Structures are given as C-alpha cells and as structure tokens.
CSV table of C-alpha atoms in Angstrom, one decimal:
chain,number,residue,atom,x,y,z
A,1,MET,CA,31.0,28.3,-7.2
A,2,SER,CA,30.3,30.7,-10.3
A,3,THR,CA,26.8,31.4,-8.3
A,4,THR,CA,26.4,32.0,-4.2
A,5,PRO,CA,23.8,32.3,-1.9
A,6,ILE,CA,23.2,35.2,-0.2
A,7,ALA,CA,23.1,34.0,3.2
A,8,THR,CA,25.7,31.4,4.4
A,9,THR,CA,23.2,29.1,6.6
A,10,MET,CA,20.3,27.6,6.1
A,11,ASN,CA,17.4,25.9,7.5
A,12,ALA,CA,17.3,21.7,7.4
A,13,LEU,CA,15.6,18.9,9.2
A,14,VAL,CA,18.1,17.4,11.4
A,15,LEU,CA,17.8,14.3,13.3
A,16,THR,CA,19.6,13.8,16.8
A,17,PRO,CA,20.0,9.6,16.4
A,18,ALA,CA,20.5,9.3,20.2
A,19,THR,CA,17.2,10.6,21.1
A,20,ARG,CA,15.1,9.3,18.2
A,21,THR,CA,14.2,13.3,17.5
A,22,ALA,CA,14.5,15.9,14.9
A,23,SER,CA,13.9,19.7,14.5
A,24,LEU,CA,14.6,22.4,12.3
A,25,ARG,CA,18.0,23.9,12.5
A,26,ARG,CA,20.4,26.7,11.1
A,27,ILE,CA,23.2,24.8,9.9
A,28,PRO,CA,25.7,26.3,7.1
A,29,ILE,CA,24.9,25.9,3.5
A,30,PRO,CA,26.9,23.2,1.9
A,31,THR,CA,29.8,23.2,-0.8
A,32,PRO,CA,29.7,21.5,-3.8
A,33,GLY,CA,32.6,18.9,-4.5
A,34,PRO,CA,34.1,18.0,-7.6
A,35,GLY,CA,31.3,17.3,-10.1
A,36,GLU,CA,28.7,18.6,-8.0
A,37,VAL,CA,26.4,21.3,-8.3
A,38,LEU,CA,24.7,23.4,-5.8
A,39,ILE,CA,20.5,23.4,-5.9
A,40,ARG,CA,18.1,25.4,-4.4
A,41,ILE,CA,15.3,23.2,-3.1
A,42,HIS,CA,11.7,24.2,-3.8
A,43,ALA,CA,9.9,21.1,-2.9
A,44,VAL,CA,10.7,17.7,-1.0
A,45,SER,CA,8.9,14.2,-1.2
A,46,VAL,CA,8.5,11.9,1.9
A,47,ASN,CA,9.3,7.9,1.6
A,48,HIS,CA,8.9,5.3,4.1
A,49,VAL,CA,12.5,4.6,4.3
A,50,ASP,CA,12.5,8.6,5.5
A,51,GLN,CA,10.5,7.6,8.4
A,52,PHE,CA,12.0,3.9,9.1
A,53,TYR,CA,15.0,5.1,9.8
A,54,PHE,CA,14.0,8.0,11.9
A,55,ALA,CA,12.4,6.0,14.2
A,56,GLU,CA,14.9,3.3,14.3
A,57,PRO,CA,17.9,5.3,13.7
A,58,ILE,CA,21.4,3.7,12.7
A,59,ALA,CA,23.0,6.6,12.0
A,60,ALA,CA,26.4,7.1,13.7
A,61,GLN,CA,26.8,10.6,14.1
A,62,GLU,CA,25.6,13.4,16.6
A,63,THR,CA,23.3,14.7,13.8
A,64,ARG,CA,22.2,14.3,10.4
A,65,VAL,CA,20.2,16.1,7.7
A,66,LEU,CA,17.2,13.5,7.0
A,67,GLY,CA,15.7,13.0,3.5
A,68,VAL,CA,15.8,12.1,-0.1
A,69,ASP,CA,14.0,13.3,-2.9
A,70,PHE,CA,14.0,16.9,-4.2
A,71,ALA,CA,13.3,19.3,-6.8
A,72,GLY,CA,14.5,22.5,-7.2
A,73,VAL,CA,16.8,25.4,-9.2
A,74,VAL,CA,21.0,25.0,-9.5
A,75,VAL,CA,22.6,28.0,-8.1
A,76,GLY,CA,26.1,27.2,-8.4
A,77,GLN,CA,28.7,24.7,-8.9
A,78,HIS,CA,32.2,23.2,-8.1
A,79,PRO,CA,34.7,25.4,-10.1
A,80,ASP,CA,35.9,22.1,-12.0
A,81,LEU,CA,32.1,22.2,-13.9
A,82,ALA,CA,32.1,26.0,-14.6
A,83,ASP,CA,32.6,25.1,-18.5
A,84,GLY,CA,30.5,22.5,-18.9
A,85,HIS,CA,28.6,22.3,-21.5
A,86,ASP,CA,25.8,19.9,-19.6
A,87,ARG,CA,22.9,22.1,-19.0
A,88,ARG,CA,22.7,20.3,-15.5
A,89,VAL,CA,25.8,22.2,-14.4
A,90,ARG,CA,24.0,25.6,-15.5
A,91,ALA,CA,23.2,28.3,-12.6
A,92,GLY,CA,19.0,28.5,-13.2
A,93,THR,CA,18.5,24.9,-14.7
A,94,THR,CA,15.6,23.1,-12.7
A,95,VAL,CA,16.6,19.8,-11.7
A,96,ALA,CA,15.6,16.7,-9.7
A,97,GLY,CA,17.4,13.8,-7.9
A,98,PHE,CA,17.7,12.2,-4.8
A,99,VAL,CA,20.4,11.7,-1.8
A,100,GLN,CA,20.9,8.9,1.0
A,101,GLY,CA,20.1,11.7,3.9
A,102,ALA,CA,20.2,9.4,7.0
A,103,ASN,CA,19.9,6.1,5.8
A,104,SER,CA,23.3,4.5,6.4
A,105,VAL,CA,26.0,4.6,8.9
A,106,ASN,CA,28.3,6.7,6.7
A,107,ASP,CA,27.9,10.1,6.5
A,108,ARG,CA,25.7,11.8,3.4
A,109,PRO,CA,24.0,14.4,2.5
A,110,GLY,CA,20.1,14.8,3.2
A,111,ALA,CA,17.4,16.3,1.1
A,112,PHE,CA,15.1,18.2,4.1
A,113,ALA,CA,16.9,21.2,3.7
A,114,GLU,CA,16.6,24.8,1.8
A,115,TYR,CA,19.6,23.9,0.0
A,116,VAL,CA,21.6,20.2,-1.2
A,117,ALA,CA,25.0,19.5,-3.0
A,118,ALA,CA,24.8,16.8,-5.6
A,119,MET,CA,26.6,14.9,-8.3
A,120,TYR,CA,25.5,16.9,-11.4
A,121,ASP,CA,25.2,13.5,-13.7
A,122,LEU,CA,22.9,11.9,-11.2
A,123,LEU,CA,20.4,14.9,-11.6
A,124,TRP,CA,17.7,15.0,-14.3
A,125,THR,CA,16.5,18.1,-15.9
A,126,VAL,CA,12.6,18.9,-15.4
A,127,PRO,CA,10.5,20.3,-18.0
A,128,HIS,CA,8.4,22.9,-17.6
A,129,ARG,CA,5.0,20.9,-17.7
A,130,LEU,CA,6.0,19.5,-14.3
A,131,SER,CA,5.7,21.4,-10.7
A,132,PHE,CA,8.4,20.9,-8.3
A,133,GLU,CA,6.0,19.0,-5.9
A,134,GLU,CA,5.4,16.7,-8.9
A,135,ALA,CA,9.0,16.6,-10.2
A,136,CYS,CA,10.2,15.5,-6.4
A,137,THR,CA,8.4,12.2,-6.6
A,138,VAL,CA,10.4,10.3,-9.6
A,139,SER,CA,13.8,9.9,-8.8
A,140,MET,CA,14.6,7.5,-5.7
A,141,CYS,CA,11.5,5.3,-6.5
A,142,ALA,CA,11.7,5.5,-10.1
A,143,LEU,CA,15.5,4.4,-10.1
A,144,THR,CA,14.5,2.0,-7.6
A,145,ALA,CA,12.0,0.4,-10.0
A,146,ALA,CA,14.6,0.3,-12.9
A,147,GLN,CA,17.3,-1.2,-11.2
A,148,ALA,CA,14.8,-4.6,-10.3
A,149,LEU,CA,13.6,-4.3,-13.7
A,150,PHE,CA,16.8,-4.1,-16.0
A,151,PRO,CA,20.1,-5.1,-14.3
A,152,ARG,CA,18.3,-7.6,-12.1
A,153,PHE,CA,15.7,-9.1,-13.7
A,154,GLY,CA,17.0,-8.7,-17.4
A,155,LEU,CA,14.6,-7.3,-19.2
A,156,PRO,CA,15.1,-5.4,-22.6
A,157,CYS,CA,16.7,-2.0,-21.7
A,158,PRO,CA,16.4,1.0,-24.1
A,159,PHE,CA,18.7,3.2,-22.7
A,160,LEU,CA,21.8,1.3,-22.3
A,161,ASP,CA,24.0,0.4,-25.6
A,162,GLY,CA,25.6,-2.9,-25.8
A,163,TYR,CA,23.1,-3.9,-23.0
A,164,ASN,CA,22.2,-7.6,-23.3
A,165,SER,CA,18.6,-8.8,-22.1
A,166,SER,CA,18.6,-11.9,-20.3
A,167,LEU,CA,14.9,-13.2,-21.0
A,168,SER,CA,16.1,-16.6,-21.9
A,169,ASP,CA,16.8,-17.7,-18.6
A,170,VAL,CA,13.0,-17.4,-17.2
A,171,VAL,CA,11.0,-17.4,-20.9
A,172,ASP,CA,10.6,-21.0,-22.4
A,173,GLY,CA,9.4,-21.1,-25.7
A,174,GLU,CA,9.3,-19.5,-29.1
A,175,GLU,CA,9.2,-15.2,-29.3
A,176,GLY,CA,5.9,-15.3,-29.6
A,177,GLU,CA,5.3,-16.1,-25.9
A,178,THR,CA,3.7,-14.0,-23.5
A,179,ILE,CA,5.7,-12.9,-20.5
A,180,ASN,CA,3.7,-12.8,-17.1
A,181,ILE,CA,4.8,-9.8,-15.2
A,182,LEU,CA,3.3,-9.3,-11.4
A,183,ILE,CA,3.2,-6.4,-9.7
A,184,TYR,CA,2.1,-6.5,-6.2
A,185,GLY,CA,1.0,-3.3,-4.6
A,186,SER,CA,0.5,-1.5,-8.0
A,187,SER,CA,-0.8,2.0,-6.7
A,188,SER,CA,2.5,2.3,-4.7
A,189,SER,CA,4.9,5.0,-5.5
A,190,LEU,CA,7.2,2.0,-6.6
A,191,GLY,CA,4.7,0.4,-8.6
A,192,LEU,CA,3.6,3.3,-10.7
A,193,PHE,CA,6.7,3.6,-11.9
A,194,ALA,CA,7.6,-0.2,-12.3
A,195,ALA,CA,4.4,0.0,-14.6
A,196,GLN,CA,5.5,2.4,-17.1
A,197,LEU,CA,9.1,1.1,-17.2
A,198,VAL,CA,7.5,-2.5,-18.3
A,199,HIS,CA,6.0,-0.5,-20.8
A,200,VAL,CA,9.4,1.2,-22.1
A,201,ALA,CA,10.7,-2.6,-21.9
A,202,ALA,CA,8.0,-3.9,-24.0
A,203,LYS,CA,8.7,-1.3,-26.9
A,204,THR,CA,11.8,-2.2,-26.8
A,205,PHE,CA,11.4,-6.0,-27.3
A,206,PRO,CA,8.3,-5.8,-29.8
A,207,ASN,CA,8.7,-9.6,-30.7
A,208,ARG,CA,7.4,-10.6,-27.1
A,209,LYS,CA,3.7,-10.0,-25.7
A,210,PHE,CA,4.1,-8.5,-22.2
A,211,ARG,CA,1.2,-9.3,-20.0
A,212,LEU,CA,0.8,-7.1,-16.4
A,213,ILE,CA,-0.8,-8.0,-13.7
A,214,GLY,CA,-1.2,-6.1,-10.4
A,215,THR,CA,-2.9,-6.1,-7.2
A,216,ALA,CA,-4.6,-3.0,-5.7
A,217,SER,CA,-7.7,-2.0,-3.7
A,218,ALA,CA,-10.3,-1.9,-6.3
A,219,ASN,CA,-10.9,1.9,-5.8
A,220,LYS,CA,-8.0,2.0,-7.6
A,221,HIS,CA,-8.3,-0.2,-10.8
A,222,THR,CA,-9.9,2.5,-12.9
A,223,MET,CA,-6.6,4.5,-12.5
A,224,LEU,CA,-4.2,1.8,-13.0
A,225,SER,CA,-6.3,0.5,-15.8
A,226,ALA,CA,-5.7,3.5,-17.8
A,227,ALA,CA,-2.6,5.5,-19.4
A,228,PRO,CA,0.5,5.6,-18.5
A,229,TYR,CA,-0.2,2.1,-16.2
A,230,ASN,CA,-2.3,0.4,-18.5
A,231,TYR,CA,-2.4,-3.2,-16.4
A,232,ASP,CA,-4.1,-6.2,-18.5
A,233,ILE,CA,-5.3,-7.8,-15.8
A,234,LEU,CA,-6.3,-6.2,-11.9
A,235,LEU,CA,-6.8,-7.7,-8.7
A,236,ASP,CA,-7.9,-6.9,-5.0
A,237,TYR,CA,-5.3,-7.7,-2.9
A,238,ARG,CA,-7.8,-7.9,-0.2
A,239,ASP,CA,-9.2,-11.2,-2.0
A,240,SER,CA,-7.3,-14.0,-0.4
A,241,THR,CA,-7.6,-16.2,-3.6
A,242,TRP,CA,-5.7,-13.4,-5.5
A,243,PRO,CA,-2.6,-16.0,-6.1
A,244,GLU,CA,-4.6,-18.6,-7.8
A,245,ARG,CA,-6.5,-16.3,-9.6
A,246,VAL,CA,-3.1,-14.6,-10.7
A,247,ARG,CA,-1.7,-18.4,-12.0
A,248,ALA,CA,-5.5,-18.8,-13.7
A,249,ALA,CA,-5.1,-15.4,-15.6
A,250,THR,CA,-1.4,-16.9,-17.0
A,251,GLY,CA,-3.3,-20.4,-18.1
A,252,GLY,CA,-0.9,-21.9,-15.3
A,253,VAL,CA,2.3,-20.8,-16.8
A,254,GLY,CA,2.7,-18.5,-13.6
A,255,ILE,CA,4.5,-15.1,-13.5
A,256,HIS,CA,8.0,-14.8,-14.9
A,257,TYR,CA,8.9,-11.4,-13.3
A,258,ALA,CA,7.2,-10.4,-9.9
A,259,LEU,CA,7.7,-7.0,-8.1
A,260,ASP,CA,6.8,-7.2,-4.4
A,261,THR,CA,6.7,-3.4,-3.8
A,262,ILE,CA,5.3,-4.3,-0.4
A,263,SER,CA,7.7,-7.0,1.1
A,264,GLU,CA,5.8,-7.4,4.4
A,265,ARG,CA,5.0,-10.6,6.3
A,266,ASN,CA,3.0,-13.2,4.1
A,267,THR,CA,3.0,-11.0,0.9
A,268,VAL,CA,6.6,-12.6,0.1
A,269,THR,CA,5.2,-15.9,0.2
A,270,LYS,CA,2.0,-15.4,-1.6
A,271,VAL,CA,4.1,-13.6,-4.7
A,272,HIS,CA,6.5,-16.8,-4.6
A,273,ASN,CA,3.2,-19.1,-4.6
A,274,THR,CA,2.7,-17.7,-8.5
A,275,LEU,CA,6.1,-18.0,-10.3
A,276,HIS,CA,6.9,-20.2,-13.0
A,277,PRO,CA,9.4,-22.4,-12.2
A,278,LYS,CA,11.8,-20.3,-13.5
A,279,GLY,CA,10.5,-17.4,-12.3
A,280,LYS,CA,12.4,-14.2,-10.6
A,281,TYR,CA,10.8,-11.9,-8.0
A,282,HIS,CA,12.2,-8.8,-6.4
A,283,VAL,CA,11.8,-7.8,-2.7
A,284,PHE,CA,12.1,-4.1,-1.4
A,285,ARG,CA,12.7,-4.9,2.1
A,286,GLY,CA,15.2,-6.6,4.1
A,287,GLN,CA,13.7,-9.5,6.4
A,288,ASP,CA,13.7,-8.2,9.4
A,289,GLY,CA,12.3,-4.9,8.5
A,290,GLY,CA,9.3,-6.5,6.4
A,291,GLN,CA,9.0,-9.6,9.2
A,292,PHE,CA,8.9,-12.3,6.5
A,293,ASP,CA,11.1,-15.2,6.2
A,294,THR,CA,12.4,-17.0,3.1
A,295,LYS,CA,14.4,-20.1,3.9
A,296,ASP,CA,11.5,-22.6,2.7
A,297,LEU,CA,11.1,-21.1,-0.5
A,298,ALA,CA,12.2,-23.0,-3.7
A,299,ILE,CA,13.1,-19.4,-5.7
A,300,GLN,CA,14.7,-16.8,-2.8
A,301,PRO,CA,13.9,-13.5,-4.1
A,302,LEU,CA,16.6,-11.0,-5.5
A,303,TYR,CA,17.5,-8.0,-2.9
A,304,GLY,CA,18.9,-4.9,-3.6
A,305,THR,CA,19.7,-1.3,-2.3
A,306,VAL,CA,19.3,1.8,-4.4
A,307,TRP,CA,21.8,3.5,-2.9
A,308,GLU,CA,24.2,1.5,-5.0
A,309,GLY,CA,23.7,4.1,-7.6
A,310,LEU,CA,25.0,6.9,-5.9
A,311,GLY,CA,28.0,5.8,-6.5
A,312,VAL,CA,29.0,5.4,-2.8
A,313,GLU,CA,29.7,2.4,-0.1
A,314,VAL,CA,26.5,1.9,1.9
A,315,ASP,CA,27.1,0.9,5.9
A,316,TYR,CA,24.2,-0.4,7.5
A,317,GLY,CA,25.9,-1.3,10.4
A,318,ASP,CA,26.5,-4.9,12.5
A,319,GLY,CA,28.8,-5.6,9.6
A,320,LEU,CA,26.1,-5.0,6.7
A,321,VAL,CA,27.7,-3.3,3.8
A,322,PHE,CA,26.8,-3.0,0.6
A,323,ALA,CA,29.4,-2.1,-2.1
A,324,ALA,CA,29.4,0.5,-4.5
A,325,PRO,CA,30.3,-1.3,-7.9
A,326,PRO,CA,30.8,1.1,-10.9
A,327,ALA,CA,28.1,-0.6,-13.0
A,328,ALA,CA,25.3,0.5,-10.9
A,329,ARG,CA,26.6,4.1,-10.8
A,330,GLU,CA,26.8,3.6,-14.7
A,331,PHE,CA,23.2,2.7,-14.9
A,332,ALA,CA,22.0,5.5,-12.8
A,333,VAL,CA,23.3,8.0,-15.1
A,334,LYS,CA,22.2,6.6,-18.0
A,335,PHE,CA,18.7,6.5,-16.5
A,336,PHE,CA,18.7,10.3,-15.2
A,337,GLU,CA,20.1,10.8,-18.8
A,338,PHE,CA,17.0,8.9,-19.9
A,339,LEU,CA,14.3,10.7,-17.7
A,340,GLY,CA,16.0,13.9,-19.1
A,341,PRO,CA,15.5,14.5,-22.6
A,342,GLY,CA,12.4,16.4,-23.0
A,343,VAL,CA,13.2,19.7,-21.8
A,344,GLU,CA,12.7,21.4,-25.3
A,345,GLU,CA,9.6,19.8,-26.2
A,346,ASN,CA,8.5,19.9,-22.7
A,347,ARG,CA,7.5,16.1,-22.2
A,348,VAL,CA,8.3,13.5,-19.5
A,349,VAL,CA,9.6,10.1,-20.2
A,350,LEU,CA,8.0,9.0,-16.7
A,351,GLU,CA,4.3,10.7,-15.2
A,352,PRO,CA,5.1,11.4,-11.6
A,353,ASN,CA,3.3,10.0,-9.1
A,354,PRO,CA,-0.3,11.5,-7.9
A,355,VAL,CA,0.8,14.1,-5.7
A,356,ARG,CA,-0.8,15.4,-1.8
A,357,ARG,CA,1.1,18.7,-0.9
A,358,MET,CA,1.1,18.8,2.6
A,359,PRO,CA,0.4,22.1,4.7
A,360,GLY,CA,3.2,23.9,6.2
A,361,GLY,CA,7.3,22.9,5.5
A,362,LEU,CA,9.8,21.2,6.6
A,363,GLU,CA,9.1,21.6,9.8
A,364,ARG,CA,5.9,20.0,9.7
A,365,ILE,CA,7.6,16.6,8.2
A,366,VAL,CA,8.0,14.8,11.3
A,367,PRO,CA,4.7,15.3,13.0
A,368,ASP,CA,2.4,14.8,10.0
A,369,ALA,CA,4.2,12.8,7.4
A,370,PHE,CA,6.2,10.5,9.5
A,371,SER,CA,3.0,10.2,11.9
A,372,LEU,CA,1.2,9.0,8.4
A,373,LEU,CA,3.8,6.6,6.9
A,374,SER,CA,4.7,5.2,10.4
A,375,GLY,CA,5.0,1.6,11.0
A,376,LEU,CA,4.4,-1.3,8.0
A,377,VAL,CA,3.9,-0.2,4.4
A,378,SER,CA,0.5,-2.5,4.8
A,379,GLU,CA,-0.7,-0.6,7.2
A,380,SER,CA,-0.4,3.0,6.0
A,381,ALA,CA,-3.6,3.0,3.7
A,382,ARG,CA,-5.6,2.0,6.8
A,383,LYS,CA,-4.3,4.4,9.4
A,384,GLY,CA,-6.9,6.6,10.4
A,385,ASP,CA,-10.2,4.1,9.3
A,386,GLY,CA,-12.7,4.2,12.3
A,387,GLU,CA,-10.7,7.3,14.2
A,388,GLY,CA,-13.6,9.6,13.5
A,389,GLN,CA,-13.2,12.7,11.5
A,390,VAL,CA,-9.4,14.0,10.6
A,391,ALA,CA,-8.2,16.7,8.7
A,392,GLU,CA,-7.9,16.2,4.8
A,393,HIS,CA,-4.2,16.1,4.4
A,394,MET,CA,-4.2,13.5,7.2
A,395,ARG,CA,-6.3,11.0,5.5
A,396,PRO,CA,-5.0,7.4,4.9
A,397,VAL,CA,-2.1,7.6,2.6
A,398,SER,CA,-3.0,5.2,-0.7
A,399,GLY,CA,-1.7,5.8,-4.1
A,400,GLU,CA,-0.1,9.1,-3.8
A,401,LYS,CA,3.2,11.0,-2.4
A,402,LEU,CA,3.3,13.3,0.4
A,403,VAL,CA,5.4,16.5,-0.7
A,404,TYR,CA,6.1,19.5,0.9
A,405,SER,CA,7.2,22.8,-0.5
A,406,VAL,CA,10.5,24.4,0.9
A,407,ALA,CA,10.2,28.2,1.4
C-alpha cells in the first residue's frame, strides 16, 4: 500500500450468527488484495437486507462484519495499483461502493466499519456536490435496478458498447408504440433509482415513447411527479383497484415491463395481473422471504442477486448457490464507470435517495435502524403508527434512506 492508516485496528459492527447478536468490536484493518484499494469509510446506509440477515443469519463463520453500502476516501492500495492512472486508486479520492457483508455463507467483507478493502473498478467517484451521507445511498440499489432493467429486461442501455436491446421480445407493433413500464413501490430506494434509469433508457431509444406508471402512498405523488423521477401516472397502492386502473391507463394493452420492488405476499400476483401477454416482471425477494407463491401464474417472474456483480459466487446455504458469470461483473464495472464521470463538472448521473441522518454511529444501527426495518418491507412505513409520540429519527420509514456517519 502506498498509504497506511496510523492505527492497525478499527471499530466494526460484528455479527455473531450463533447468538443473533451484533456488537462494536476492534478488529484488524483489512489489507487490500490484488486490484483492491483501502477506503476510510465516512458514511454508511442501512438496507433491509442488512437487517434480514442479522435477524435470520445464514453466515457460517463465528463472526462476520455487517453492512453493504458505504462512501469514503481512498487511503491506500495494493502494490499492483501503485502506478494506476485511474483516479479511483489514488489516495484522497472520494468514492462510494458496496460489499456483500454478512449476506451469504461464503465469507465476504462488510461495510459497517471504519475501513473496507474493495475492488477499485467496482467503485464510483463522488462529485463534491454530494455529501458522504448522500453518496452512500446509491451503489447497491442503483445497480440492482440497472441489472433488472438492462440485462434482464433488455431495455436499451447507454453504457455498454455493442449492447443489443431485446425490446422486440415484448413490444409489438410499429416503432411509435408506447412502452408501458410499472414500478410498484415507487418511493422505495430501489424504485427511486429505477425511475431515473427508465428515463436514461428512453433517451437512448428516442423512437419509442416510454410511459412510466408508479404506485406509492399519495403523499409521495408530488415528489415522484417531479424531476428526476417524472412519472406519467401515479396510483395509491392502498386503493385495491390499482391493478385495474393500471390496465385502463394503458388502454387495455397492459404493462410491458414491471418491477415489484416490494415483492411480498399479494404484491406479486397484483403486479402480474397488470401485464401484457408477453410482459416481463421482476421480483427482488425469494418466495420464502417474500411469502408469495408464483406456481399458478401464467408468466413467471425474473429474479437474480445483485451480488453477482461483485464477481464472486454467492452461497445461500442448503444447496442454493448463485454463480458469478463474468458478464455480470463486466456489467457492474461499466455501470460504476457510468455513475462517476461527472467529478470535474461536479454533476451526478443519478440523484441519491433522500437521506435520514440517524444519530450516533455504528453502535446505533442495531437498536435503531434495524428496529425500524424489521419485518416485511411493506410494514416499515407503518411501524410506530398508533403507538404515541416517538423520537423524530424513529418515525416510520418511507421514501428515504437511513444513514450513519462513521466517526
């Protein structure tokens, strides 16, 4: 490494799977391996997946560091990167990215710590206009949305040379035909990035009209109607007739591409019922975790794991192993290059999630953030309802990301 921290140990939020507990511990600062840089973490965001695999651990080790999303500053690198021209390997560069944390059986780095070692080409450079807290909301959920929309759905992709869109698999008719896209859970972190990426795809394919339809609480409609989300049609998911209203909004054609960002219980069937006969839809939880069953549905959902973008095999135990196809990592590399070209111009490609800055540091993630995010995703926005006065930072979560500064 060209630069080393003064200390040799760091604070990290460490999971003990056997007891389903986590505590702040001093552990060795990681040493970057080939292709990796060492990052001093300044902020982390908390995802539902972090809480899920804390409450229901599958990690097989005695201890694991929790956490996925981070933003920080490069402080060192492996010797094979010492002469690299890429700014992401230089000490002092502000970067953001994600790691797998404790979300697998195979041992992987976690981000709820003061330092993390990560592959430099799976990071993106952060412009000055973004704070660390804003930047740490982007990486994992934005890549998740991009994987669904581009390689899995086949929408036109602006950052892959030679990429061939497969719209013809779904969309009939002439070039002027409208492409109907539904995002169920539009104010979720995943939904906020997906909407922005739909507009990126639409600019890449100007001969087609994209109609963006979303479902969210009515109090989020004003935000979602404005830039950068710019929904054409918004419906309240609490209205039980929303699937019929979606089909009516398409003139009976149905939805060509649907993202069910919640993927719990009856959301999957309802989204399925909005589809065009050749439509595609994507779920983001397994059937067990989401408590749904698709065996009787005419169109089966697409499903994948964001971790494949990290280029490592993912073992979920009980024989469920996701491979690490090289194409998935190549896509992730190109995506993070796409996110980070605006440093000199101080611009961003995707706006970050709205941020809720949580008090305290890593030690408050379990009692506060994990408490808010426990249970089904659809329950988080109602948590605390009717329970009397609660602290401002512990109000129900809706349309924002929980973030912590790392001292």
